[in-house]
PDB file of C-alpha atoms in Angstrom:
ATOM      1  CA  PRO A 784      14.065  -9.606  -7.067  1.00 70.00           C
ATOM      2  CA  GLY A 785      10.850 -10.754  -8.724  1.00 73.00           C
ATOM      3  CA  MET A 786       8.473  -8.762  -6.504  1.00 74.00           C
ATOM      4  CA  GLN A 787       6.104  -6.264  -8.079  1.00 77.00           C
ATOM      5  CA  ALA A 788       7.287  -2.707  -8.616  1.00 75.00           C
ATOM      6  CA  TRP A 789       5.121   0.336  -9.303  1.00 76.00           C
ATOM      7  CA  ARG A 790       3.983   0.248 -12.940  1.00 73.00           C
ATOM      8  CA  GLY A 791       6.689  -2.350 -13.569  1.00 76.00           C
ATOM      9  CA  TYR A 792       9.343   0.337 -13.944  1.00 76.00           C
ATOM     10  CA  ASP A 793      12.861  -1.122 -13.979  1.00 79.00           C
ATOM     11  CA  LYS A 794      14.166   1.786 -11.879  1.00 78.00           C
ATOM     12  CA  LYS A 795      11.732   0.811  -9.099  1.00 79.00           C
ATOM     13  CA  LYS A 796      12.520  -2.915  -9.098  1.00 81.00           C
ATOM     14  CA  MET A 797      14.599  -4.407  -6.320  1.00 80.00           C
ATOM     15  CA  PHE A 798      18.069  -5.702  -7.040  1.00 85.00           C
ATOM     16  CA  ILE A 799      20.749  -7.317  -4.882  1.00 89.00           C
ATOM     17  CA  THR A 800      24.475  -6.867  -5.364  1.00 90.00           C
ATOM     18  CA  ASN A 801      27.299  -8.672  -3.641  1.00 92.00           C
ATOM     19  CA  ASP A 802      29.719  -6.390  -1.787  1.00 90.00           C
ATOM     20  CA  TYR A 803      31.958  -9.050  -0.246  1.00 90.00           C
ATOM     21  CA  ASN A 804      32.279 -12.795  -0.661  1.00 91.00           C
ATOM     22  CA  PHE A 805      34.619 -15.566   0.382  1.00 93.00           C
ATOM     23  CA  GLN A 806      36.649 -15.227  -2.816  1.00 93.00           C
ATOM     24  CA  THR A 807      37.430 -11.554  -2.065  1.00 86.00           C
ATOM     25  CA  GLY A 808      37.386 -11.512   1.740  1.00 85.00           C
ATOM     26  CA  THR A 809      36.447 -13.310   4.929  1.00 90.00           C
ATOM     27  CA  VAL A 810      32.685 -12.607   4.986  1.00 92.00           C
ATOM     28  CA  HIS A 811      29.727 -12.638   2.625  1.00 92.00           C
ATOM     29  CA  GLU A 812      27.705  -9.385   2.487  1.00 92.00           C
ATOM     30  CA  SER A 813      25.142  -8.164   0.012  1.00 91.00           C
ATOM     31  CA  ARG A 814      23.375  -4.878  -0.661  1.00 91.00           C
ATOM     32  CA  ILE A 815      19.655  -4.470  -1.383  1.00 88.00           C
ATOM     33  CA  ASN A 816      18.451  -1.569  -3.504  1.00 86.00           C
ATOM     34  CA  LEU A 817      14.749  -0.895  -3.939  1.00 80.00           C
ATOM     35  CA  ASN A 818      12.308   1.941  -4.275  1.00 80.00           C
ATOM     36  CA  VAL A 819      10.223   2.488  -1.123  1.00 80.00           C
ATOM     37  CA  HIS A 820       7.081   1.763  -3.169  1.00 79.00           C
ATOM     38  CA  THR A 821       8.114  -1.788  -4.017  1.00 80.00           C
ATOM     39  CA  GLY A 822       6.417  -4.783  -2.428  1.00 81.00           C
ATOM     40  CA  THR A 823       4.466  -4.353   0.814  1.00 88.00           C
ATOM     41  CA  HIS A 824       5.119  -0.879   2.200  1.00 90.00           C
ATOM     42  CA  ILE A 825       3.798   1.947   4.351  1.00 93.00           C
ATOM     43  CA  ASP A 826       3.137   5.290   2.722  1.00 93.00           C
ATOM     44  CA  ALA A 827       4.314   8.198   4.834  1.00 92.00           C
ATOM     45  CA  PRO A 828       2.162  11.353   4.685  1.00 95.00           C
ATOM     46  CA  PHE A 829       5.245  13.138   3.267  1.00 93.00           C
ATOM     47  CA  HIS A 830       4.667  11.037   0.123  1.00 91.00           C
ATOM     48  CA  VAL A 831       1.959  13.506  -1.001  1.00 93.00           C
ATOM     49  CA  LEU A 832       1.892  16.259   1.659  1.00 94.00           C
ATOM     50  CA  GLU A 833       4.854  18.625   1.612  1.00 94.00           C
ATOM     51  CA  ASP A 834       4.549  19.194   5.366  1.00 94.00           C
ATOM     52  CA  GLY A 835       3.431  15.609   6.090  1.00 94.00           C
ATOM     53  CA  ALA A 836       4.997  13.285   8.630  1.00 93.00           C
ATOM     54  CA  ARG A 837       7.982  11.244   7.526  1.00 93.00           C
ATOM     55  CA  ILE A 838       8.089   7.495   7.982  1.00 92.00           C
ATOM     56  CA  GLU A 839      10.512   7.575  10.919  1.00 94.00           C
ATOM     57  CA  SER A 840       8.063   9.677  12.942  1.00 94.00           C
ATOM     58  CA  ILE A 841       5.275   7.078  12.810  1.00 94.00           C
ATOM     59  CA  PRO A 842       5.307   4.985  16.011  1.00 94.00           C
ATOM     60  CA  VAL A 843       5.361   1.249  15.279  1.00 93.00           C
ATOM     61  CA  GLU A 844       2.479   0.874  17.759  1.00 93.00           C
ATOM     62  CA  ARG A 845       0.232   2.618  15.212  1.00 92.00           C
ATOM     63  CA  LEU A 846       0.635  -0.417  12.955  1.00 91.00           C
ATOM     64  CA  VAL A 847      -0.877  -2.817  15.505  1.00 89.00           C
ATOM     65  CA  GLY A 848      -4.533  -3.152  16.406  1.00 87.00           C
ATOM     66  CA  PRO A 849      -7.871  -4.703  15.543  1.00 87.00           C
ATOM     67  CA  ALA A 850      -8.241  -5.301  11.824  1.00 94.00           C
ATOM     68  CA  LEU A 851     -11.206  -6.022   9.627  1.00 97.00           C
ATOM     69  CA  VAL A 852     -10.459  -7.832   6.372  1.00 98.00           C
ATOM     70  CA  ILE A 853     -13.139  -6.944   3.830  1.00 98.00           C
ATOM     71  CA  ASP A 854     -13.574  -9.241   0.830  1.00 97.00           C
ATOM     72  CA  LEU A 855     -14.044  -6.941  -2.154  1.00 98.00           C
ATOM     73  CA  THR A 856     -12.881  -9.399  -4.788  1.00 97.00           C
ATOM     74  CA  GLU A 857     -16.023  -8.730  -6.848  1.00 97.00           C
ATOM     75  CA  VAL A 858     -15.181  -5.018  -7.284  1.00 98.00           C
ATOM     76  CA  GLU A 859     -13.876  -4.313 -10.784  1.00 95.00           C
ATOM     77  CA  THR A 860     -12.596  -0.725 -10.682  1.00 95.00           C
ATOM     78  CA  SER A 861     -12.759   1.287  -7.464  1.00 97.00           C
ATOM     79  CA  ILE A 862     -13.962   0.883  -3.900  1.00 98.00           C
ATOM     80  CA  GLY A 863     -16.511   3.450  -2.803  1.00 98.00           C
ATOM     81  CA  ARG A 864     -18.716   4.092   0.183  1.00 98.00           C
ATOM     82  CA  GLU A 865     -21.331   1.651  -1.123  1.00 98.00           C
ATOM     83  CA  HIS A 866     -18.808  -1.202  -0.902  1.00 98.00           C
ATOM     84  CA  LEU A 867     -17.751  -0.312   2.653  1.00 98.00           C
ATOM     85  CA  GLU A 868     -21.086   0.535   4.323  1.00 97.00           C
ATOM     86  CA  PRO A 869     -22.319  -3.085   4.669  1.00 97.00           C
ATOM     87  CA  HIS A 870     -19.358  -3.954   6.905  1.00 97.00           C
ATOM     88  CA  ALA A 871     -19.068  -3.356  10.640  1.00 94.00           C
ATOM     89  CA  ILE A 872     -16.179  -0.894  10.453  1.00 97.00           C
ATOM     90  CA  ARG A 873     -15.461   0.699  13.834  1.00 95.00           C
ATOM     91  CA  LYS A 874     -13.544   3.747  14.974  1.00 96.00           C
ATOM     92  CA  GLY A 875      -9.892   2.858  15.519  1.00 94.00           C
ATOM     93  CA  ASP A 876      -9.960  -0.225  13.264  1.00 94.00           C
ATOM     94  CA  TRP A 877      -7.468  -1.166  10.632  1.00 96.00           C
ATOM     95  CA  VAL A 878      -9.426  -1.775   7.438  1.00 98.00           C
ATOM     96  CA  VAL A 879      -7.810  -4.321   5.115  1.00 98.00           C
ATOM     97  CA  LEU A 880      -9.158  -4.281   1.554  1.00 98.00           C
ATOM     98  CA  LYS A 881      -8.902  -7.656  -0.173  1.00 98.00           C
ATOM     99  CA  THR A 882      -9.466  -7.301  -3.913  1.00 97.00           C
ATOM    100  CA  LYS A 883      -8.893  -9.378  -7.017  1.00 95.00           C
ATOM    101  CA  ASP A 884      -5.321  -8.018  -6.964  1.00 93.00           C
ATOM    102  CA  SER A 885      -4.443 -10.514  -4.224  1.00 93.00           C
ATOM    103  CA  PHE A 886      -4.681 -13.202  -6.879  1.00 92.00           C
ATOM    104  CA  ASN A 887      -2.207 -11.631  -9.307  1.00 87.00           C
ATOM    105  CA  ASP A 888       0.602 -14.163  -8.968  1.00 80.00           C
ATOM    106  CA  SER A 889       2.342 -13.137 -12.174  1.00 78.00           C
ATOM    107  CA  GLY A 890       4.660 -10.665 -10.464  1.00 75.00           C
ATOM    108  CA  GLU A 891       3.691  -8.174 -13.156  1.00 80.00           C
ATOM    109  CA  PHE A 892       2.160  -4.821 -12.276  1.00 80.00           C
ATOM    110  CA  ASP A 893      -1.519  -4.608 -13.270  1.00 85.00           C
ATOM    111  CA  ARG A 894      -2.254  -1.017 -14.344  1.00 87.00           C
ATOM    112  CA  SER A 895      -5.985  -1.630 -13.868  1.00 91.00           C
ATOM    113  CA  PHE A 896      -5.682  -2.505 -10.168  1.00 93.00           C
ATOM    114  CA  VAL A 897      -8.643  -1.910  -7.866  1.00 97.00           C
ATOM    115  CA  PHE A 898      -8.267   1.241  -5.766  1.00 97.00           C
ATOM    116  CA  LEU A 899     -10.013   3.168  -2.993  1.00 98.00           C
ATOM    117  CA  ASN A 900     -11.763   6.150  -4.535  1.00 97.00           C
ATOM    118  CA  ALA A 901     -12.102   9.583  -2.895  1.00 97.00           C
ATOM    119  CA  GLU A 902     -15.663   8.893  -1.731  1.00 98.00           C
ATOM    120  CA  GLY A 903     -14.572   5.653  -0.048  1.00 98.00           C
ATOM    121  CA  ALA A 904     -11.651   7.467   1.599  1.00 98.00           C
ATOM    122  CA  ALA A 905     -13.986  10.177   2.934  1.00 98.00           C
ATOM    123  CA  TYR A 906     -16.272   7.504   4.395  1.00 98.00           C
ATOM    124  CA  LEU A 907     -13.337   5.837   6.204  1.00 98.00           C
ATOM    125  CA  ARG A 908     -12.166   9.255   7.423  1.00 98.00           C
ATOM    126  CA  ASP A 909     -15.610   9.991   8.847  1.00 98.00           C
ATOM    127  CA  LEU A 910     -15.591   6.645  10.673  1.00 98.00           C
ATOM    128  CA  GLY A 911     -12.260   7.528  12.333  1.00 97.00           C
ATOM    129  CA  ILE A 912     -10.287   4.425  11.412  1.00 97.00           C
ATOM    130  CA  ASN A 913      -6.618   4.046  12.369  1.00 96.00           C
ATOM    131  CA  GLY A 914      -5.340   2.781   9.040  1.00 97.00           C
ATOM    132  CA  VAL A 915      -6.182   1.152   5.745  1.00 98.00           C
ATOM    133  CA  ALA A 916      -4.294  -1.546   3.870  1.00 98.00           C
ATOM    134  CA  ILE A 917      -4.830  -2.721   0.309  1.00 97.00           C
ATOM    135  CA  ASP A 918      -3.373  -5.507  -1.783  1.00 95.00           C
ATOM    136  CA  ALA A 919      -2.549  -3.294  -4.781  1.00 92.00           C
ATOM    137  CA  LEU A 920       0.713  -1.329  -4.865  1.00 88.00           C
ATOM    138  CA  GLY A 921      -1.333   1.852  -4.690  1.00 92.00           C
ATOM    139  CA  ILE A 922      -4.349   3.033  -2.683  1.00 96.00           C
ATOM    140  CA  GLU A 923      -5.419   5.130  -5.678  1.00 95.00           C
ATOM    141  CA  ARG A 924      -4.867   5.117  -9.415  1.00 90.00           C
ATOM    142  CA  ASP A 925      -4.659   8.078 -11.785  1.00 84.00           C
ATOM    143  CA  GLN A 926      -6.614  10.473  -9.552  1.00 90.00           C
ATOM    144  CA  PRO A 927      -5.413  14.040 -10.177  1.00 93.00           C
ATOM    145  CA  GLY A 928      -4.233  15.683  -6.972  1.00 94.00           C
ATOM    146  CA  TYR A 929      -4.193  12.413  -4.971  1.00 96.00           C
ATOM    147  CA  PRO A 930      -7.538  12.951  -3.177  1.00 97.00           C
ATOM    148  CA  THR A 931      -7.580   9.489  -1.570  1.00 97.00           C
ATOM    149  CA  HIS A 932      -4.097   9.866  -0.083  1.00 97.00           C
ATOM    150  CA  LYS A 933      -4.735  13.430   1.046  1.00 97.00           C
ATOM    151  CA  THR A 934      -8.133  12.669   2.598  1.00 98.00           C
ATOM    152  CA  LEU A 935      -6.644   9.814   4.618  1.00 98.00           C
ATOM    153  CA  PHE A 936      -3.381  11.522   5.585  1.00 97.00           C
ATOM    154  CA  ASN A 937      -5.093  14.764   6.614  1.00 97.00           C
ATOM    155  CA  ALA A 938      -7.174  12.658   9.025  1.00 97.00           C
ATOM    156  CA  ASP A 939      -4.047  10.908  10.413  1.00 96.00           C
ATOM    157  CA  ILE A 940      -5.032   7.596   8.807  1.00 97.00           C
ATOM    158  CA  LEU A 941      -2.087   5.386   7.867  1.00 96.00           C
ATOM    159  CA  ILE A 942      -1.828   3.658   4.484  1.00 97.00           C
ATOM    160  CA  VAL A 943      -0.217   0.283   3.778  1.00 97.00           C
ATOM    161  CA  GLU A 944       0.008  -0.882   0.168  1.00 95.00           C
ATOM    162  CA  GLY A 945       0.952  -4.141  -1.518  1.00 92.00           C
ATOM    163  CA  VAL A 946      -0.364  -6.478   1.208  1.00 94.00           C
ATOM    164  CA  ARG A 947      -0.645 -10.063  -0.007  1.00 90.00           C
ATOM    165  CA  LEU A 948      -4.077 -11.342   1.055  1.00 95.00           C
ATOM    166  CA  LYS A 949      -4.678 -14.333  -1.224  1.00 95.00           C
ATOM    167  CA  ASP A 950      -4.703 -16.824   1.665  1.00 95.00           C
ATOM    168  CA  VAL A 951      -6.262 -14.501   4.264  1.00 95.00           C
ATOM    169  CA  PRO A 952      -9.927 -15.257   4.979  1.00 93.00           C
TER     170      PRO A 952
END
């Protein structure tokens, strides 16, 4: 229940309710309610593309493969091409962006999280990566028209958000 939710909105926070317990029946069962953008999650292209693929159409095999964790903890605002070029990113890789947000242990949503800007997304698109993961709950922040999402999704690049990377080298 204490995991981060987008912008800290109560309506997006997870909560658990008890449906049955040993005082009212013979089994104990609970219900989990959470927004799909809470905690670590995959964004489906349908999130920002009206005709985009829905989550159930993405083969689980797409989520497995070589990954390159890039330490970008020194970046203050957004990740651009200049931050990605020095790394040996290859076609088909999963690129995992480790930022200062991996060290936010407060459970509170940080509205100034580090994000992948449109230029950085275009660079990853041109490299032909398989997917990109980031430790923030969003791959972009306050970008009108969602250019980062759209650039990646239109190139069939998957997005995973909210990955906890604090202890990942």
